[in-house]
Short mmCIF file of C-alpha atoms in Angstrom, two decimals:
data_model
loop_
_atom_site.label_atom_id
_atom_site.label_comp_id
_atom_site.label_asym_id
_atom_site.label_seq_id
_atom_site.Cartn_x
_atom_site.Cartn_y
_atom_site.Cartn_z
CA MET A 292 0.52 -18.47 10.42
CA ILE A 293 3.90 -17.31 10.36
CA LEU A 294 3.29 -13.64 9.19
CA LEU A 295 1.04 -13.24 12.82
CA ASN A 296 4.72 -13.35 14.20
CA LEU A 297 5.89 -10.54 11.98
CA ALA A 298 2.52 -8.40 12.96
CA ALA A 299 3.13 -8.98 16.59
CA ARG A 300 6.81 -7.97 16.54
CA VAL A 301 5.72 -4.89 14.69
CA CYS A 302 2.98 -3.98 16.95
CA ARG A 303 5.65 -4.12 19.65
CA THR A 304 7.44 -2.12 18.05
CA PHE A 305 5.22 1.03 16.97
CA THR A 306 4.34 0.34 21.20
CA MET A 307 7.71 1.08 22.29
CA SER A 308 8.69 3.65 19.62
CA THR A 309 6.87 6.79 20.79
CA SER A 310 9.43 9.04 21.81
CA GLN A 311 10.87 12.11 19.82
CA LYS A 312 13.53 10.23 18.74
CA SER A 313 12.09 8.00 16.93
CA ARG A 314 10.63 10.54 15.01
CA THR A 315 14.08 12.00 14.12
CA VAL A 316 14.49 12.45 10.33
CA GLN A 317 17.50 10.74 9.18
CA LYS A 318 17.68 12.02 5.23
CA VAL A 319 15.26 13.51 3.02
CA LYS A 320 14.57 11.36 -0.53
CA ASP A 321 15.30 12.71 -3.80
CA ASN A 322 14.97 16.66 -2.08
CA GLN A 323 11.24 15.52 -1.59
CA SER A 324 10.26 17.39 2.20
CA ARG A 325 7.50 15.11 1.95
CA ASP A 326 9.73 11.98 1.83
CA VAL A 327 11.21 11.58 5.05
CA VAL A 328 13.18 8.53 6.74
CA THR A 329 12.82 8.72 10.51
CA GLU A 330 14.60 6.46 12.87
CA LEU A 331 11.40 4.28 13.60
CA ASP A 332 11.58 4.08 9.32
CA MET A 333 14.46 1.91 9.81
CA THR A 334 14.00 0.26 13.25
CA LEU A 335 10.69 -1.60 11.25
CA HIS A 336 13.06 -2.63 8.69
CA ASP A 337 15.42 -4.13 11.00
CA VAL A 338 12.73 -5.92 12.36
CA SER A 339 11.46 -7.16 9.04
CA GLU A 340 15.32 -8.02 8.32
CA LEU A 341 15.65 -10.48 11.63
CA PHE A 342 12.21 -11.95 10.64
CA VAL A 343 13.16 -13.01 7.25
CA SER A 344 16.44 -14.61 8.55
CA GLU A 345 14.62 -16.42 11.30
CA ARG A 346 11.29 -17.07 10.26
CA LEU A 347 11.32 -17.31 6.79
CA PRO A 348 15.08 -18.67 5.41
CA GLY A 349 15.71 -18.43 1.67
CA CYS A 350 13.17 -15.37 1.26
CA ASN A 351 13.91 -12.44 -0.38
CA LEU A 352 13.41 -8.98 1.13
CA ILE A 353 12.93 -6.21 -0.38
CA SER A 354 12.18 -3.16 1.37
CA GLU A 355 11.57 0.56 0.61
CA GLU A 356 14.43 1.47 3.05
CA GLY A 357 16.81 -1.67 1.89
CA GLY A 358 17.18 -0.82 -1.62
CA HIS A 359 15.90 -2.27 -4.52
CA ALA A 360 17.08 -0.31 -7.58
CA LYS A 361 19.23 -3.41 -8.55
CA THR A 362 16.65 -6.16 -8.44
CA PRO A 363 14.37 -5.88 -11.72
CA CYS A 364 11.12 -5.91 -11.03
CA ASP A 365 9.98 -9.08 -12.97
CA LEU A 366 12.15 -10.85 -10.81
CA LEU A 367 9.37 -10.97 -8.53
CA ARG A 368 7.79 -13.84 -10.83
CA ASP A 369 9.90 -16.66 -9.70
CA GLY A 370 10.91 -17.11 -5.90
CA GLU A 371 9.81 -16.01 -2.68
CA TRP A 372 9.86 -12.56 -1.28
CA LEU A 373 8.94 -10.14 1.12
CA ILE A 374 7.96 -7.02 0.28
CA VAL A 375 7.97 -3.76 2.95
CA ASP A 376 7.09 -0.39 3.48
CA PRO A 377 8.12 -0.50 7.06
CA LEU A 378 6.59 2.82 7.53
CA ASP A 379 4.06 4.40 5.12
CA GLY A 380 3.41 8.16 6.50
CA SER A 381 6.89 8.41 7.48
CA ASN A 382 6.37 12.52 7.46
CA ASN A 383 3.12 12.29 9.47
CA HIS A 384 5.30 10.32 12.40
CA ALA A 385 8.12 13.30 12.09
CA MET A 386 5.43 15.81 12.88
CA GLY A 387 3.95 14.00 15.72
CA MET A 388 0.76 13.35 13.75
CA ALA A 389 -1.44 10.12 12.77
CA ASN A 390 -1.92 8.51 9.70
CA TYR A 391 1.05 5.99 9.42
CA GLY A 392 1.37 2.54 9.04
CA TYR A 393 3.33 -0.88 8.48
CA MET A 394 3.00 -3.25 5.34
CA ALA A 395 4.44 -6.52 4.00
CA ALA A 396 3.63 -8.50 0.73
CA HIS A 397 4.56 -12.18 0.92
CA LEU A 398 5.11 -13.42 -2.75
CA ARG A 399 5.63 -17.60 -3.54
CA ASN A 400 5.79 -17.58 -7.54
CA GLY A 401 4.49 -14.48 -8.48
CA SER A 402 1.29 -15.15 -6.63
CA LEU A 403 0.29 -13.71 -3.27
CA ALA A 404 0.38 -15.62 -0.20
CA GLY A 405 -0.01 -13.51 2.50
CA ALA A 406 -0.07 -9.71 3.61
CA VAL A 407 0.09 -7.71 7.02
CA ALA A 408 -1.08 -4.60 7.41
CA VAL A 409 -0.56 -2.72 11.22
CA ILE A 410 -2.38 1.04 11.28
CA PRO A 411 -1.37 1.98 15.58
CA GLN A 412 -4.18 4.93 15.21
CA GLU A 413 -6.79 1.93 14.72
CA ASN A 414 -5.08 -0.37 17.16
CA GLN A 415 -5.73 -2.89 14.50
CA TYR A 416 -3.55 -5.40 12.52
CA ILE A 417 -4.48 -7.33 9.39
CA VAL A 418 -3.24 -10.40 8.79
CA ILE A 419 -3.76 -12.47 5.68
CA ASP A 420 -1.73 -16.35 5.80
CA ASP A 421 -3.03 -19.76 4.96
CA GLN A 422 -6.06 -18.43 3.01
CA LYS A 423 -7.05 -17.38 6.60
CA ALA A 424 -7.45 -13.43 7.80
CA LEU A 425 -7.11 -12.07 11.00
CA PHE A 426 -8.25 -8.86 12.46
CA ALA A 427 -7.04 -7.53 16.09
CA GLN A 428 -10.41 -5.72 16.11
CA PRO A 429 -13.59 -6.39 14.12
CA LEU A 430 -13.99 -4.40 11.01
CA PRO A 431 -16.82 -1.44 11.40
CA PRO A 432 -19.82 -1.31 9.14
CA ARG A 433 -18.36 -1.17 5.06
CA GLU A 434 -21.44 0.23 3.78
CA ALA A 435 -20.18 3.37 2.45
CA SER A 436 -22.09 6.88 1.98
CA LYS A 437 -22.87 7.40 -1.76
CA PHE A 438 -21.55 11.03 -0.99
CA GLY A 439 -18.25 9.76 0.15
CA THR A 440 -15.07 10.87 -0.56
CA VAL A 441 -12.03 9.44 -2.85
CA TYR A 442 -8.76 8.47 -1.39
CA TYR A 443 -6.67 9.65 -4.14
CA ALA A 444 -2.68 8.86 -4.18
CA TYR A 445 -0.35 9.71 -6.44
CA PRO A 446 3.50 10.97 -6.35
CA THR A 447 5.03 14.13 -6.19
CA GLN A 448 7.01 14.20 -9.95
CA GLN A 449 4.77 12.99 -12.63
CA GLY A 450 5.42 13.29 -16.49
CA ALA A 451 3.35 15.15 -18.91
CA SER A 452 0.73 12.49 -19.62
CA ALA A 453 0.50 11.34 -16.16
CA ARG A 454 -0.31 14.75 -15.33
CA GLN A 455 -3.38 14.85 -17.61
CA ALA A 456 -4.13 11.34 -16.25
CA ARG A 457 -4.24 13.04 -13.09
CA ASN A 458 -6.15 16.44 -13.99
CA ALA A 459 -9.11 13.85 -15.57
CA LEU A 460 -9.16 11.57 -12.18
CA MET A 461 -9.43 14.87 -10.21
CA ASP A 462 -12.67 15.51 -12.53
CA LEU A 463 -14.05 12.31 -12.03
CA ILE A 464 -13.99 12.21 -8.48
CA ASP A 465 -15.68 15.93 -8.43
CA LEU A 466 -18.13 14.31 -10.83
CA GLN A 467 -18.96 11.06 -8.78
CA SER A 468 -18.29 11.48 -5.38
CA ALA A 469 -17.82 14.33 -2.58
CA GLY A 470 -14.81 14.89 -3.34
CA MET A 471 -10.79 13.86 -3.40
CA TYR A 472 -9.07 13.19 0.44
CA ARG A 473 -5.75 12.85 1.31
CA TYR A 474 -3.57 12.50 4.33
CA GLY A 475 -0.31 11.28 3.63
CA SER A 476 -0.46 7.39 3.87
CA ALA A 477 -1.93 5.20 1.44
CA CYS A 478 -1.84 2.32 3.90
CA VAL A 479 -4.45 4.47 6.05
CA GLY A 480 -6.48 5.55 2.85
CA LEU A 481 -6.59 1.85 1.76
CA TYR A 482 -8.06 1.10 5.52
CA GLN A 483 -9.88 3.31 5.75
CA MET A 484 -11.95 2.77 2.25
CA LEU A 485 -11.72 -0.94 3.40
CA CYS A 486 -13.79 -0.26 6.59
CA GLY A 487 -16.18 2.11 3.94
CA ARG A 488 -14.80 5.73 4.98
CA HIS A 489 -14.30 6.01 1.51
CA VAL A 490 -16.10 5.34 -1.35
CA ALA A 491 -13.35 4.21 -3.00
CA PHE A 492 -8.67 4.36 -3.42
CA VAL A 493 -7.03 5.48 -6.64
CA GLY A 494 -3.53 4.96 -6.62
CA HIS A 495 -1.77 6.25 -9.41
CA GLN A 496 1.57 5.47 -10.55
CA ILE A 497 2.31 5.21 -6.80
CA ARG A 498 5.57 3.06 -5.15
CA LEU A 499 4.47 -0.91 -5.02
CA TRP A 500 5.04 -1.36 -1.49
CA ASP A 501 2.78 1.71 -1.01
CA ALA A 502 -0.43 -0.92 -1.84
CA ILE A 503 0.52 -4.42 -2.56
CA ALA A 504 -0.07 -5.60 0.69
CA PHE A 505 -3.41 -4.63 0.28
CA LEU A 506 -4.18 -6.75 -2.95
CA PRO A 507 -5.19 -9.70 -1.01
CA ILE A 508 -6.67 -7.91 1.95
CA LEU A 509 -9.15 -6.53 -0.09
CA LYS A 510 -9.95 -9.52 -2.19
CA ALA A 511 -10.60 -11.56 1.19
CA ASN A 512 -13.24 -8.77 2.21
CA ASN A 513 -14.88 -9.10 -1.15
CA ILE A 514 -13.79 -5.98 -2.64
CA ASN A 515 -13.08 -6.22 -6.27
CA LEU A 516 -9.55 -4.03 -7.47
CA MET A 517 -7.85 -3.60 -10.77
CA TYR A 518 -4.52 -3.10 -10.83
CA TYR A 519 -0.98 -2.67 -12.93
CA ILE A 520 2.62 -3.60 -12.39
CA LYS A 521 5.45 -2.03 -13.86
CA ASP A 522 9.04 -0.90 -12.77
CA TRP A 523 8.17 -1.09 -9.16
CA GLU A 524 4.66 1.02 -9.43
CA ILE A 525 1.47 -0.07 -8.84
CA SER A 526 -1.77 1.79 -10.79
CA LEU A 527 -4.89 0.04 -8.70
CA VAL A 528 -8.36 1.61 -7.76
CA ALA A 529 -10.86 -0.22 -5.41
CA SER A 530 -14.33 0.94 -4.71
CA HIS A 531 -17.78 0.09 -3.54
CA ARG A 532 -19.63 1.83 -6.12
CA GLU A 533 -20.57 -0.10 -9.40
CA GLY A 534 -18.67 1.46 -12.65
CA PHE A 535 -16.04 3.90 -10.80
CA ALA A 536 -13.38 1.54 -11.07
CA GLU A 537 -13.74 1.03 -14.87
CA SER A 538 -14.49 4.82 -15.39
CA VAL A 539 -10.65 5.18 -13.98
CA ALA A 540 -9.32 2.28 -15.88
CA LYS A 541 -10.79 4.27 -19.15
CA ILE A 542 -8.69 7.64 -18.31
CA LEU A 543 -5.56 5.39 -17.61
CA GLU A 544 -5.90 3.76 -20.77
CA LYS A 545 -6.26 6.83 -22.78
CA GLU A 546 -4.16 8.87 -21.45
CA GLN A 547 -1.17 6.93 -20.40
CA GLY A 548 -1.65 3.20 -22.13
CA ILE A 549 -2.06 1.46 -18.48
CA THR A 550 -4.25 -1.20 -18.94
CA LEU A 551 -5.90 -2.03 -15.49
CA ARG A 552 -6.58 -6.17 -14.75
CA ASN A 553 -8.47 -7.64 -12.45
CA PHE A 554 -6.92 -9.02 -9.23
CA VAL A 555 -7.94 -12.92 -9.66
CA ASP A 556 -6.84 -15.88 -7.20
CA GLY A 557 -3.56 -14.10 -5.63
CA GLU A 558 -2.34 -14.07 -9.19
CA LEU A 559 0.57 -10.84 -9.38
CA ARG A 560 1.11 -10.05 -13.38
CA ILE A 561 3.77 -7.62 -13.96
CA ASP A 562 4.33 -6.44 -17.28
CA ALA A 563 7.86 -6.16 -18.73
CA SER A 564 10.41 -3.67 -18.38
#
């Protein structure tokens, strides 16, 4: 399992990067104070880049901190790719708070061949590779309370139709759950949903690397999910509650013309730009 080696490198980096220096903010993206790049972001990017060069020769690396703007998303349908979010929850890490993690998705010719997620606060790594799943720690019991919360992830800047969809989604969450939950890391939100601590996860046009690694992880744990990918953005919903995903899908279709589809057999469908 090649990806297990990546998980080990990332875990070692998290263990060694506990100093204030690792939390130093190197830049702020697009003048958004919650979207920062720390020294640890760049260290984990370098770890990913070295792993690809040593263990996945010929594989293309797409990293949040490595640039992607000149790479059309449609190209992911062909060849081998590793899509990485080196530090999801950078602002939390910069402030010395918990709730951050690492994610990587391995694609071959448009299919998700594997994934890695590392969540330091849970002493957890998850590796999907060679159709096998490995966990550093057993998952807790997964039965979610019918009164559980929904983790809702969305970007800071949204157009008019997206804001209208967001309002409708918030109304749905209020009606069908104990309310919305956010803590600045989609990676951790997805993991907590997997563990049953949230009744559902909704990602609303978030960046592709913020969630793609969890598609095979959720599927391997028999959680149904629906998604839509276009222009380096992904909308998805995963839920323990029957009918909730369909309700989310109807809102996104009505307000934005986004048609969620089921995730089947690892195939990644990408809509043309």
